[in-house]
PDB file of C-alpha atoms in Angstrom:
ATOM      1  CA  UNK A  28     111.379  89.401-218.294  1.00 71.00           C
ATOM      2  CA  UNK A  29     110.600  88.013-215.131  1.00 86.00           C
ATOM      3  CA  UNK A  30     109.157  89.545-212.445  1.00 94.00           C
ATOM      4  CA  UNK A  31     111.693  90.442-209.259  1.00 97.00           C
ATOM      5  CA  UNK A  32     110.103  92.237-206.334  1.00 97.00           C
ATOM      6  CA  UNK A  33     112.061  94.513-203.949  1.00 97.00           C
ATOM      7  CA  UNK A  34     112.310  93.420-200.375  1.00 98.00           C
ATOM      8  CA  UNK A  35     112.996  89.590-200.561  1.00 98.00           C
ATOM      9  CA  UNK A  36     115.905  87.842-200.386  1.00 98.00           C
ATOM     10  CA  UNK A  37     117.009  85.416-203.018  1.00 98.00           C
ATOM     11  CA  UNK A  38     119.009  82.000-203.815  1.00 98.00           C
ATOM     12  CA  UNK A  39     121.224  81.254-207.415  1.00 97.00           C
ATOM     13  CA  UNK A  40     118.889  78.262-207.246  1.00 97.00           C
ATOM     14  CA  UNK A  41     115.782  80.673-207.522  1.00 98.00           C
ATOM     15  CA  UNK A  42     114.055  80.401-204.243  1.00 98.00           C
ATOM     16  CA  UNK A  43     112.977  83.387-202.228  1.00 98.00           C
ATOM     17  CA  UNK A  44     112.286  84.320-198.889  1.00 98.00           C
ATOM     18  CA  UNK A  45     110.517  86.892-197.240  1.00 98.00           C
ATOM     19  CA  UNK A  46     111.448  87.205-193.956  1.00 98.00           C
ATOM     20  CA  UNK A  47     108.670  89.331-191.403  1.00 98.00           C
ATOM     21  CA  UNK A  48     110.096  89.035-188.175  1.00 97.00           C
ATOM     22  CA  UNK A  49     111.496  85.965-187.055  1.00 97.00           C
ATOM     23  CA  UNK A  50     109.778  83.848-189.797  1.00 98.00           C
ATOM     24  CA  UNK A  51     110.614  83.496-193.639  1.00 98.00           C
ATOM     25  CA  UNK A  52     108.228  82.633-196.089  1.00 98.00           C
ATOM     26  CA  UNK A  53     110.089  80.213-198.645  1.00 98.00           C
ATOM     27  CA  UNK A  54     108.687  79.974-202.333  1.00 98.00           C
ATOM     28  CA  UNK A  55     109.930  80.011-205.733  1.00 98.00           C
ATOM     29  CA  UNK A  56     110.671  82.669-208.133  1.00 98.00           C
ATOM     30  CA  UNK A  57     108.635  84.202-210.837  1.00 97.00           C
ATOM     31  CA  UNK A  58     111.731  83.186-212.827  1.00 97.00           C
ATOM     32  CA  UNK A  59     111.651  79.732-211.799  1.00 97.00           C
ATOM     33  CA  UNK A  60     108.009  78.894-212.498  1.00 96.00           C
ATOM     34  CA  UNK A  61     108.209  80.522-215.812  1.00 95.00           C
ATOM     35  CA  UNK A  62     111.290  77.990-216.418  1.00 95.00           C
ATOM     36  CA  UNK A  63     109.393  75.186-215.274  1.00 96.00           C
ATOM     37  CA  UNK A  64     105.805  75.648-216.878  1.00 95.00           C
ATOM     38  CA  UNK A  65     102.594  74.340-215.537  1.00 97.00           C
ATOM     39  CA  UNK A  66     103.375  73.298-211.880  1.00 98.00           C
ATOM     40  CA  UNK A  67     101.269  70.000-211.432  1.00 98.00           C
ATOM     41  CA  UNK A  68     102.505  68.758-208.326  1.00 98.00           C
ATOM     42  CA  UNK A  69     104.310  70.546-204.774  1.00 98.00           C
ATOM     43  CA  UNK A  70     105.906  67.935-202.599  1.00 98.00           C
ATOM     44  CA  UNK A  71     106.602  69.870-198.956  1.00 98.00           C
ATOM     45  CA  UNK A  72     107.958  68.728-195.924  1.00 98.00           C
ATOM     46  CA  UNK A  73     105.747  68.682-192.514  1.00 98.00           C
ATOM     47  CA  UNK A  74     105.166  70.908-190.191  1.00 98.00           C
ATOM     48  CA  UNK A  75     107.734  71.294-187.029  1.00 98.00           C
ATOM     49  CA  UNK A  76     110.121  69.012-189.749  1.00 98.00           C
ATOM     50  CA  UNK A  77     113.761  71.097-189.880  1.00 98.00           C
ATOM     51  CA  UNK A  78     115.146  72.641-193.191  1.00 98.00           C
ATOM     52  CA  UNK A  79     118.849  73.590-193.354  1.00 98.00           C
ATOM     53  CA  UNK A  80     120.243  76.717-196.051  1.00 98.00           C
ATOM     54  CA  UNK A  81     120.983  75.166-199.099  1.00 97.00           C
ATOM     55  CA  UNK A  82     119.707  72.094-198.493  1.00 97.00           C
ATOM     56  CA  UNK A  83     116.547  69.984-200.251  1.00 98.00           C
ATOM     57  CA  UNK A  84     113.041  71.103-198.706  1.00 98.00           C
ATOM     58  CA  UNK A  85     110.986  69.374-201.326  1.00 98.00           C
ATOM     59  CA  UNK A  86     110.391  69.414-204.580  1.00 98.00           C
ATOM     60  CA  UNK A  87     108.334  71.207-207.627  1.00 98.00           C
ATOM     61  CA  UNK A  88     107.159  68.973-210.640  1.00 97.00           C
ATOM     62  CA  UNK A  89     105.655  70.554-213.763  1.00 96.00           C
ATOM     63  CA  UNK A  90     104.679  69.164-217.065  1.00 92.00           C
ATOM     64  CA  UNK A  91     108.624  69.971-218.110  1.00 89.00           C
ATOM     65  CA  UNK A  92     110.357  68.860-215.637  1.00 90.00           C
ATOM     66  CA  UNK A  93     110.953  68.042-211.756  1.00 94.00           C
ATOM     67  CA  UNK A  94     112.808  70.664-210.144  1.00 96.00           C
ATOM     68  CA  UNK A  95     114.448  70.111-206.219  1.00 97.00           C
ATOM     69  CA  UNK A  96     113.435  72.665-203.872  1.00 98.00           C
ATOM     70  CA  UNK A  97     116.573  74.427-201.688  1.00 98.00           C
ATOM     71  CA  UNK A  98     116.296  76.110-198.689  1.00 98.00           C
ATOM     72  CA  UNK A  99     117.361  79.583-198.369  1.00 98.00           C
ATOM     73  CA  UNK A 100     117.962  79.505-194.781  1.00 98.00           C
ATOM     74  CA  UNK A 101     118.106  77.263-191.781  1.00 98.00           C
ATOM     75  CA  UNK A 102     114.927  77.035-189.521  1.00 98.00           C
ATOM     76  CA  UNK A 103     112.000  74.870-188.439  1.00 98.00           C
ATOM     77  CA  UNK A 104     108.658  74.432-190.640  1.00 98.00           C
ATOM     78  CA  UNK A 105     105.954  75.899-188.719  1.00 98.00           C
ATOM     79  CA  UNK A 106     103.197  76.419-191.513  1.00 98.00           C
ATOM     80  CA  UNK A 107     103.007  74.744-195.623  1.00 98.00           C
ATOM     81  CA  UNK A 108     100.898  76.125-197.832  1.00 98.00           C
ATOM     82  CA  UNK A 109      97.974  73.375-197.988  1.00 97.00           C
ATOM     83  CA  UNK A 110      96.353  75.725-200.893  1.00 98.00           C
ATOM     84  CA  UNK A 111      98.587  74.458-203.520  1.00 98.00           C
ATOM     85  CA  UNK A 112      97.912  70.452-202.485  1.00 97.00           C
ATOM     86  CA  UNK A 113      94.823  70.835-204.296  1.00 97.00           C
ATOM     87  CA  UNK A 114      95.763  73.611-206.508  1.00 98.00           C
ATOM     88  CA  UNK A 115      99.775  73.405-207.168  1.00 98.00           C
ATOM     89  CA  UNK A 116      99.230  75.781-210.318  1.00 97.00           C
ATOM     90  CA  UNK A 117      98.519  78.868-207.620  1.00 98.00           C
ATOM     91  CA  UNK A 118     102.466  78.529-208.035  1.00 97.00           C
ATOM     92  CA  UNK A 119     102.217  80.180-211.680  1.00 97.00           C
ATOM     93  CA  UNK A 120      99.456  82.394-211.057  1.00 97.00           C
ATOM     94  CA  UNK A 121     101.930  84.245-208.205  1.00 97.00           C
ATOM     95  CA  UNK A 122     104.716  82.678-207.248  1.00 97.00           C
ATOM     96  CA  UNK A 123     105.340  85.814-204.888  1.00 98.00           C
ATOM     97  CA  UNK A 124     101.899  85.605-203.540  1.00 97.00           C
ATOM     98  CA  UNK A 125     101.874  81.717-203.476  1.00 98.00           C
ATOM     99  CA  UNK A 126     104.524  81.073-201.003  1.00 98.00           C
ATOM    100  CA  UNK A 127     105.647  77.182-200.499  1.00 98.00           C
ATOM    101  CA  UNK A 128     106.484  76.715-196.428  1.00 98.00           C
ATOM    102  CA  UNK A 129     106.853  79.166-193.366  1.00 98.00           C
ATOM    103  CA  UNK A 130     110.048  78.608-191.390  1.00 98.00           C
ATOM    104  CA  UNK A 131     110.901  80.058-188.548  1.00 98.00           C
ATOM    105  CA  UNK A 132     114.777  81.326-188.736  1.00 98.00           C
ATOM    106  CA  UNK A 133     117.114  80.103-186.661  1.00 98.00           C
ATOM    107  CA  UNK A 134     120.392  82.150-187.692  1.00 97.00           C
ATOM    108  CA  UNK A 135     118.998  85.642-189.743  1.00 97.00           C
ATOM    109  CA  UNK A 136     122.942  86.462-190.606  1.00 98.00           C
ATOM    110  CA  UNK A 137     122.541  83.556-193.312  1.00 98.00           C
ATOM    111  CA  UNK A 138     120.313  86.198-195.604  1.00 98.00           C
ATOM    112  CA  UNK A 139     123.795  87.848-196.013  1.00 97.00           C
ATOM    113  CA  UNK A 140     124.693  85.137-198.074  1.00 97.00           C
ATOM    114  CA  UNK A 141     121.229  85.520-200.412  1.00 98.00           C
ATOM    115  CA  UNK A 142     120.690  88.133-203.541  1.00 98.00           C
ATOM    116  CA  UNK A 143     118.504  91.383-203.565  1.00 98.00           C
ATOM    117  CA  UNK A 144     116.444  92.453-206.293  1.00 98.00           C
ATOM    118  CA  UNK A 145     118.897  93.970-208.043  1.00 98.00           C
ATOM    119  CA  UNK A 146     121.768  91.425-207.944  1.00 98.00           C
ATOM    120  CA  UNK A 147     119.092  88.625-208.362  1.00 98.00           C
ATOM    121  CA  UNK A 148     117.757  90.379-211.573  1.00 97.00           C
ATOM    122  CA  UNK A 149     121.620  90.526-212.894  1.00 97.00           C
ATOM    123  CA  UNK A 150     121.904  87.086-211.981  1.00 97.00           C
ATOM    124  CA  UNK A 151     118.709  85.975-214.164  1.00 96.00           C
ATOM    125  CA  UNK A 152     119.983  88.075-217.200  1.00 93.00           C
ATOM    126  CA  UNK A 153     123.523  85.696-217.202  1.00 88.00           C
TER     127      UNK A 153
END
């Protein structure tokens, strides 16, 4: 079974975020990599770029398949994780630990609308 950790937020479309303070750390779910297999490839967007809830960020390629990234929440790039340009298989070592983009949040009320642990592991048993 996949690994679901307390204290993050998640998306039906398997994305988490982590929010500490006013910033969210954005990544995939254990779930997802396991779905997707050897992650070759991360495409992210830039720095200061916007992302909007439920909307494309980027995208996550493995030997399977390409998957589209969603954001879980609105807010404005302000770090990507440059580790997996060279390494984008970090992704299945930890996909907790190896977060994809920090936003910062413009509207925190949209995590409302996002899964905890428990309902997210439900969700993944379906």
């Amino acid at each position: 079974m996949a690994k679901v950790l307390e204290g993050l937020y998640y998306s039906e479309s398997h994305e988490y975020v982590r929010v500490e303070g006013d910033f969210g750390f954005i990544g995939i779910t254990d779930y997802a990599q396991n779905a997707l297999g050897n992650v070759v490839y991360v495409d992210m967007p830039e720095v200061d770029d916007e992302v909007s809830a439920g909307e494309e960020f980027g995208a996550v390629e493995s030997v399977k398949a390409a998957s589209d990234l969603m954001s879980p929440v609105t807010g404005v790039v302000v770090e990507v994780n440059e580790a997996l340009d060279d390494q984008p298989e970090l992704v299945n070592q930890d996909a907790y630990e190896n977060w994809i983009i920090k936003v910062k949040i413009s509207d925190k009320s949209e995590l409302d609308d996002l899964m905890d642990a428990k309902a997210y592991a439900a969700f993944c048993e379906k």
